[in-house]
PDB file of C-alpha atoms and ligand atoms in Angstrom:
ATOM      1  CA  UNK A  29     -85.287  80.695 -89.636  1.00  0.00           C
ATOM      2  CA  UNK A  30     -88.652  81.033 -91.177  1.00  0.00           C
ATOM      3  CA  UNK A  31     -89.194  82.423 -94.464  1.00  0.00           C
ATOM      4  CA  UNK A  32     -91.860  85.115 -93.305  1.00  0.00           C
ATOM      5  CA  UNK A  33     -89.770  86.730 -90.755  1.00  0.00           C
ATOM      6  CA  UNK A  34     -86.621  88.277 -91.533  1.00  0.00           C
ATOM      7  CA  UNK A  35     -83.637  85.758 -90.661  1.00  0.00           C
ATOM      8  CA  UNK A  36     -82.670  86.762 -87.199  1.00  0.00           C
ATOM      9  CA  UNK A  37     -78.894  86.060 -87.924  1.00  0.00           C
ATOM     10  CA  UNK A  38     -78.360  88.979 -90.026  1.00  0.00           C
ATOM     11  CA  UNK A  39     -75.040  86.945 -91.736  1.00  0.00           C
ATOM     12  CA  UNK A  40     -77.039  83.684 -92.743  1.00  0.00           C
ATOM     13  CA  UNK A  41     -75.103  83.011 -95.775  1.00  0.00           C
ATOM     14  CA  UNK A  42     -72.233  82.074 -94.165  1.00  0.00           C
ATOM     15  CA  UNK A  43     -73.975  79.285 -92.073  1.00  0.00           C
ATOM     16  CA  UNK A  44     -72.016  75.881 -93.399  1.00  0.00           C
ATOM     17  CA  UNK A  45     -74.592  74.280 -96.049  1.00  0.00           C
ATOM     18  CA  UNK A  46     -76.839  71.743 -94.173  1.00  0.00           C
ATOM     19  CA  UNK A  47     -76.553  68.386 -95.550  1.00  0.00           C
ATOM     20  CA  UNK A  48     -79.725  67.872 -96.792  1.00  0.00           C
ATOM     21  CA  UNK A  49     -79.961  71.170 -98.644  1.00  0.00           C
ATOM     22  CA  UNK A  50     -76.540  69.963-100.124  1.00  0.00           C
ATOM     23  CA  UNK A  51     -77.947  66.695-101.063  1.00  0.00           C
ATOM     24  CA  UNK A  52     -80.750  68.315-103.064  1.00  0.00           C
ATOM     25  CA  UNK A  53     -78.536  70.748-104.899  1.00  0.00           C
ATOM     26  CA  UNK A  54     -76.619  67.932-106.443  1.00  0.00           C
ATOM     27  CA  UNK A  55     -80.106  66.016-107.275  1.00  0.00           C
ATOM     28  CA  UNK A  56     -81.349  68.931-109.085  1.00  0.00           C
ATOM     29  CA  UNK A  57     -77.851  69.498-110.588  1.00  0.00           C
ATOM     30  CA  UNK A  58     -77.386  65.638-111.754  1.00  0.00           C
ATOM     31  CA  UNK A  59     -80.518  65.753-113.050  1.00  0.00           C
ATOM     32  CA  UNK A  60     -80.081  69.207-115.207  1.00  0.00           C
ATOM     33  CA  UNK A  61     -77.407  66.921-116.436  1.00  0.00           C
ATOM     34  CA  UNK A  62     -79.117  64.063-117.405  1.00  0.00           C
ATOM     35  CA  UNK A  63     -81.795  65.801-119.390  1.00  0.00           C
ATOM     36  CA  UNK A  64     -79.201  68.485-121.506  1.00  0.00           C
ATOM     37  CA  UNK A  65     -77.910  65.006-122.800  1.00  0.00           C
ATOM     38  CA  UNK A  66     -80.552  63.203-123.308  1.00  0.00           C
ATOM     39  CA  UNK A  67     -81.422  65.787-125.859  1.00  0.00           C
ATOM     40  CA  UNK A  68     -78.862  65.125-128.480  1.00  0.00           C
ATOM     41  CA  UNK A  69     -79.331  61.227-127.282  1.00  0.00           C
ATOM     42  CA  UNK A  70     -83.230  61.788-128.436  1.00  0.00           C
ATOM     43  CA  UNK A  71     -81.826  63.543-131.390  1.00  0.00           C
ATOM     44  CA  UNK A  72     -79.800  60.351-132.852  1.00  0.00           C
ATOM     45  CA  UNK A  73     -82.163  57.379-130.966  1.00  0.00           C
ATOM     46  CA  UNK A  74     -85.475  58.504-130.269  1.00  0.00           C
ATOM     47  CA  UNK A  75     -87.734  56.967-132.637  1.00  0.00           C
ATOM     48  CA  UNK A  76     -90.494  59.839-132.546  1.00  0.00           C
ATOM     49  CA  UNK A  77     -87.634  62.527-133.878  1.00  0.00           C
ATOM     50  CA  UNK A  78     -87.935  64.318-137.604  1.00  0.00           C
ATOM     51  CA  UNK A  79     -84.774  64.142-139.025  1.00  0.00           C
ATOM     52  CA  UNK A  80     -85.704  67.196-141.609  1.00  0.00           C
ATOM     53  CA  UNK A  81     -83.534  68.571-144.144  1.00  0.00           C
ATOM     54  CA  UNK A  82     -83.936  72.298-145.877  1.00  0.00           C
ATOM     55  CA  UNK A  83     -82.895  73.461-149.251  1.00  0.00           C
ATOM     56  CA  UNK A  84     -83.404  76.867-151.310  1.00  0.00           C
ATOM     57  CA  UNK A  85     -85.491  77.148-153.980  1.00  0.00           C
ATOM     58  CA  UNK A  86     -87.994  79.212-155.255  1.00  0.00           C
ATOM     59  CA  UNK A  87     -91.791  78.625-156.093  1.00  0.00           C
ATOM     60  CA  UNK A  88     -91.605  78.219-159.741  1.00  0.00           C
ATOM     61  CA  UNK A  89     -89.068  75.632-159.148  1.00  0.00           C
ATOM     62  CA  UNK A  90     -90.929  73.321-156.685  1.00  0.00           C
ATOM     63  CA  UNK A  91     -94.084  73.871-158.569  1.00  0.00           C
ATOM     64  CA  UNK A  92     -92.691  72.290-161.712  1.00  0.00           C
ATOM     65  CA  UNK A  93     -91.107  69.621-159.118  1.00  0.00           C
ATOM     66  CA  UNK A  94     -94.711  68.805-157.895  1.00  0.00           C
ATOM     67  CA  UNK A  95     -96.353  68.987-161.125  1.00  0.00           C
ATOM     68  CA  UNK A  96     -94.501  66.579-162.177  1.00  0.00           C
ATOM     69  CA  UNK A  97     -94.728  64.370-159.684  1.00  0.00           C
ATOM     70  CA  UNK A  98     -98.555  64.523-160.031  1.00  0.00           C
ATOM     71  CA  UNK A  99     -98.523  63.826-163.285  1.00  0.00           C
ATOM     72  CA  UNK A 100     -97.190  60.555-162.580  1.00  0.00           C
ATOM     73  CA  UNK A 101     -98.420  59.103-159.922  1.00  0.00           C
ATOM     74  CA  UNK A 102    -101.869  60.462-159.439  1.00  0.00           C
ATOM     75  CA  UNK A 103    -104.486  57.620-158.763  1.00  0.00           C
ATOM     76  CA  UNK A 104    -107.532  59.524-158.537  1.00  0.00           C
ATOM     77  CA  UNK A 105    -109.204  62.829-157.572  1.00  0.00           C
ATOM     78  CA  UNK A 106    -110.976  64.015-154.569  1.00  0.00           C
ATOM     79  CA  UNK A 107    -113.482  66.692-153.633  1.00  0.00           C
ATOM     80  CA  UNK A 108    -115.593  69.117-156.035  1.00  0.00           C
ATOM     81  CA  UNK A 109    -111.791  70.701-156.210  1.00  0.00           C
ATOM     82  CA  UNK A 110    -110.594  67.506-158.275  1.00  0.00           C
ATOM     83  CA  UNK A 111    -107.731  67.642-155.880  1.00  0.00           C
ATOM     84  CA  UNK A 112    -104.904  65.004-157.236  1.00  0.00           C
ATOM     85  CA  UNK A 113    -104.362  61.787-154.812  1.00  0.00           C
ATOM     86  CA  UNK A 114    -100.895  60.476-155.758  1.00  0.00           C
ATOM     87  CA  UNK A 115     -99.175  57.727-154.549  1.00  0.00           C
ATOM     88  CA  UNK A 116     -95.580  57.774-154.851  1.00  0.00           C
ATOM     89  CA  UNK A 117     -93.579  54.946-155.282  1.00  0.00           C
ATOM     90  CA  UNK A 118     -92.406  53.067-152.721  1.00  0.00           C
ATOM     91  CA  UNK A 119     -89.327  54.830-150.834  1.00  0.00           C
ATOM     92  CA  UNK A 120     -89.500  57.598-153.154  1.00  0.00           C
ATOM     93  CA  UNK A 121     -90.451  60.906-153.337  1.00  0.00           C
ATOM     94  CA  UNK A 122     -93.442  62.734-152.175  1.00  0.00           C
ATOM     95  CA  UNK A 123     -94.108  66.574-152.654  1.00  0.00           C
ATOM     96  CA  UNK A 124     -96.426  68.787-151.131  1.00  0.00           C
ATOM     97  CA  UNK A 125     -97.848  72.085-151.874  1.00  0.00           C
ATOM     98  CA  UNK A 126     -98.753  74.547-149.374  1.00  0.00           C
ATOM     99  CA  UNK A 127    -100.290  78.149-150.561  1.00  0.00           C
ATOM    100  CA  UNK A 128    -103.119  80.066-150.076  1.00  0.00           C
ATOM    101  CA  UNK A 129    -105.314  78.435-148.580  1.00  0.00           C
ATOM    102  CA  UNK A 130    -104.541  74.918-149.372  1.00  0.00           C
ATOM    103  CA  UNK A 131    -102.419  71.473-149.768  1.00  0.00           C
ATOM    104  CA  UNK A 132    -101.744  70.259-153.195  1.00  0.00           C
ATOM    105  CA  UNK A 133    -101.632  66.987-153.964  1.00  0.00           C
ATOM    106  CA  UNK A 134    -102.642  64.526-151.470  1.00  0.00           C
ATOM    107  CA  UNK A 135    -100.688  61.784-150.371  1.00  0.00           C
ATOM    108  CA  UNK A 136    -100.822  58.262-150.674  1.00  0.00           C
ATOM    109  CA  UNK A 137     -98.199  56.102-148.534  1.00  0.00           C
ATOM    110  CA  UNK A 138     -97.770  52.673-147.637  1.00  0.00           C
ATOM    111  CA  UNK A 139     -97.058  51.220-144.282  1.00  0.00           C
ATOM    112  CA  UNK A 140     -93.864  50.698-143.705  1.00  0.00           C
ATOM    113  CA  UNK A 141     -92.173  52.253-146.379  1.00  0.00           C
ATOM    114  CA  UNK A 142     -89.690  55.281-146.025  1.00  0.00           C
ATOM    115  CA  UNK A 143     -90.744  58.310-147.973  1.00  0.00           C
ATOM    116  CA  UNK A 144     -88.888  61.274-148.471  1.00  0.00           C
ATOM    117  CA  UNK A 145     -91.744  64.321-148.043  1.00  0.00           C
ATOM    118  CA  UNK A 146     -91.192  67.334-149.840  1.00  0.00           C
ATOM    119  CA  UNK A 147     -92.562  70.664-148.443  1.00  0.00           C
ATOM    120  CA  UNK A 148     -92.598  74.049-149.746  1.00  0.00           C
ATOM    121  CA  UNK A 149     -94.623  76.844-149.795  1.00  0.00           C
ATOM    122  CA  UNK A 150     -95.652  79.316-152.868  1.00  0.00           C
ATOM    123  CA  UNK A 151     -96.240  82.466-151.063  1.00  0.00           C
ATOM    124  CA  UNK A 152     -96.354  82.800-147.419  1.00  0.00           C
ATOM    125  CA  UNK A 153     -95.342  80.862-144.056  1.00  0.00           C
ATOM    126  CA  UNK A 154     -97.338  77.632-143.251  1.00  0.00           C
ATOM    127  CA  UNK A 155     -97.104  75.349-140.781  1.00  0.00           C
ATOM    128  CA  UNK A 156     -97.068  71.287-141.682  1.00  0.00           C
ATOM    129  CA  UNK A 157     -99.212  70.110-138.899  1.00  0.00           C
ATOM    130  CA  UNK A 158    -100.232  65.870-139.051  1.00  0.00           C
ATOM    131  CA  UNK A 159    -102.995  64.715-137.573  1.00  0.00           C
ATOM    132  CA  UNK A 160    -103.160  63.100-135.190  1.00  0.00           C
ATOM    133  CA  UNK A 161     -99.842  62.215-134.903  1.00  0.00           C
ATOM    134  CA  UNK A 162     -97.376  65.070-133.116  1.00  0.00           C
ATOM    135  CA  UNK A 163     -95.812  66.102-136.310  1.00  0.00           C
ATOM    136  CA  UNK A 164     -95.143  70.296-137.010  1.00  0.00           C
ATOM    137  CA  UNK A 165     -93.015  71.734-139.493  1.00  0.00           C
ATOM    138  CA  UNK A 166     -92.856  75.042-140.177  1.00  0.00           C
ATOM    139  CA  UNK A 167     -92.952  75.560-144.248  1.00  0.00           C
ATOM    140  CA  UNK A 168     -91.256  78.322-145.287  1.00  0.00           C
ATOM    141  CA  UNK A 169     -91.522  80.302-148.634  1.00  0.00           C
ATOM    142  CA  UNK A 170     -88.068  79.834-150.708  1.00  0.00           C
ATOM    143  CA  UNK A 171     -86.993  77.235-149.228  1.00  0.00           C
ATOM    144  CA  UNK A 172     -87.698  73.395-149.683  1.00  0.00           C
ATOM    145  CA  UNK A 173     -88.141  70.970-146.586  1.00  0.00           C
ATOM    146  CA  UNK A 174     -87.358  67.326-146.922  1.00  0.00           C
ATOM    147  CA  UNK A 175     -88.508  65.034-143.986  1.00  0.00           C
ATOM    148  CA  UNK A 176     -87.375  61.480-144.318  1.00  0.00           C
ATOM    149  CA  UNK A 177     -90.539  59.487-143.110  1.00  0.00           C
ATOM    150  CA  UNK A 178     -92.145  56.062-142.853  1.00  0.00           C
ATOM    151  CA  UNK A 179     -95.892  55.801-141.940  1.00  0.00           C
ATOM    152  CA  UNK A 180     -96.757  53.030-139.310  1.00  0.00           C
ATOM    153  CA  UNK A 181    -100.174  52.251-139.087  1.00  0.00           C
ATOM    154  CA  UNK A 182    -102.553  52.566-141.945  1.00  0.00           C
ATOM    155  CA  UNK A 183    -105.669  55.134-141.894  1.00  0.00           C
ATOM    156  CA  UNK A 184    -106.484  58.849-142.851  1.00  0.00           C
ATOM    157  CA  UNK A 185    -104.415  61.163-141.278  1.00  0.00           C
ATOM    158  CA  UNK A 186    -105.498  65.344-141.438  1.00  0.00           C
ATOM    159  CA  UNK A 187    -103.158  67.846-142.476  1.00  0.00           C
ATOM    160  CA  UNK A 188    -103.827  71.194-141.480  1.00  0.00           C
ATOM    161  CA  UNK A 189    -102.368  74.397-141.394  1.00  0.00           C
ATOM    162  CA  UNK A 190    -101.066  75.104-137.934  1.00  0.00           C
ATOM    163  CA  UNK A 191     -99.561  79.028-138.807  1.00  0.00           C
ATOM    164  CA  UNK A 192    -101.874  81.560-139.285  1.00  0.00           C
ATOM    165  CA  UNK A 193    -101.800  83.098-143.087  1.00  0.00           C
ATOM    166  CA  UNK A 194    -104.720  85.283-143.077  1.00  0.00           C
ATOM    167  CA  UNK A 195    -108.369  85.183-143.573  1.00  0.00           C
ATOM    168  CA  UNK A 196    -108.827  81.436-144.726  1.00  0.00           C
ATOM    169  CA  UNK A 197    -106.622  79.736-142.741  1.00  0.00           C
ATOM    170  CA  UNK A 198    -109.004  77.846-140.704  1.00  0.00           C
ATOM    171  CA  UNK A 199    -109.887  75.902-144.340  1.00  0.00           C
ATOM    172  CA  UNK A 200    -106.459  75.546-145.016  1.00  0.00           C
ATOM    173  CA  UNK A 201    -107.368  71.364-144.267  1.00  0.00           C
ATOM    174  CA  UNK A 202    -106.343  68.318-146.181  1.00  0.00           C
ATOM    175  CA  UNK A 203    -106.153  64.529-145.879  1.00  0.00           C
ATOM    176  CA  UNK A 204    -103.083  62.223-146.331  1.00  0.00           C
ATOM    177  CA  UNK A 205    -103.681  58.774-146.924  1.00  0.00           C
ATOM    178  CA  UNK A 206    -101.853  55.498-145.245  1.00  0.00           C
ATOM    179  CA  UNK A 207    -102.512  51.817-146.819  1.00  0.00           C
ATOM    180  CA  UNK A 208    -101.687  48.635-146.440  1.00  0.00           C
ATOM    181  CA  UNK A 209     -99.281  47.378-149.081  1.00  0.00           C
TER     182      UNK A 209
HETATM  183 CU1  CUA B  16    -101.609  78.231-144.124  1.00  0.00          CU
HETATM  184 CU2  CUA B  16    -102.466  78.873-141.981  1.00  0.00          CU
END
């Protein structure tokens, strides 16, 4: 049979199954197998997984959340913005800000220490994107995201906005700082 020409036995579905075609249908369907559970495996083992949590709350709320947290832990200021660094204490709390068109504070971690990183936004949807590590969450208005991290290797990671919220979202840029304890 070839696959231009039409099959010249008209009934070719009920030919017996050849072996190897056989063979090949139960690779394929092993396989579809082994990769639908090796995603909850990944889920519960796999190292490079977010384990995030989300919780309501509104932007008055997490605002008053964050200022606080600024006001104690910030370390310095950055850019003509005087944008608060703040390090939180170790295996503490971290929160983030995202609005129009920027992050607020930044973040400084220590290596090797778990964090729990608070995200929310104040008006719109943003997207949580690290730099350049492969890390995206979506950041929802009203609702507050909690991902349970710990930073491995020291440096200056980027955060940027990775969902488009209208004219100045290509600015929408910050920094988040790893050091060495
Ligand atoms: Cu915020 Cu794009």
């Amino acid at each position: 049979m070839s696959a231009i020409q039409p099959p010249t036995d008209r009934i070719w579905w009920k030919q017996p199954l050849d072996r190897v075609e056989g063979t090949w249908i139960v690779i394929a369907f092993v396989w579809c197998l082994i990769m639908f559970f090796m995603m909850p495996y990944w889920h519960v083992y796999g190292k490079q997984n977010l384990s995030n949590e989300a919780y309501r709350t509104t932007a008055e709320a997490f605002a008053k959340k964050t200022q606080e947290f600024v006001d104690k832990g910030t370390v310095r200021t950055e850019t003509d913005q005087k944008i608060p660094v703040v390090r939180p204490a170790p295996g503490g709390d971290a929160y983030l800000i995202a609005r129009l068109w920027a992050w607020w504070p930044m973040l400084e971690l220590e290596e090797g220490k778990t964090y729990r990183l608070h995200l929310a936004s104040m008006d719109f949807l943003h997207g949580f994107s690290l730099q350049p590590e492969n890390i995206n969450i979506q950041v929802h208005p009203g609702y507050e995201h909690v991902l349970t991290v710990t930073p491995t290797r020291a440096g200056t990671y980027s955060i940027i906005c990775n969902e488009y919220c209208g004219i100045n979202h290509h600015t929408m840029a910050s920094r988040l700082y790893v050091v060495k304890p």
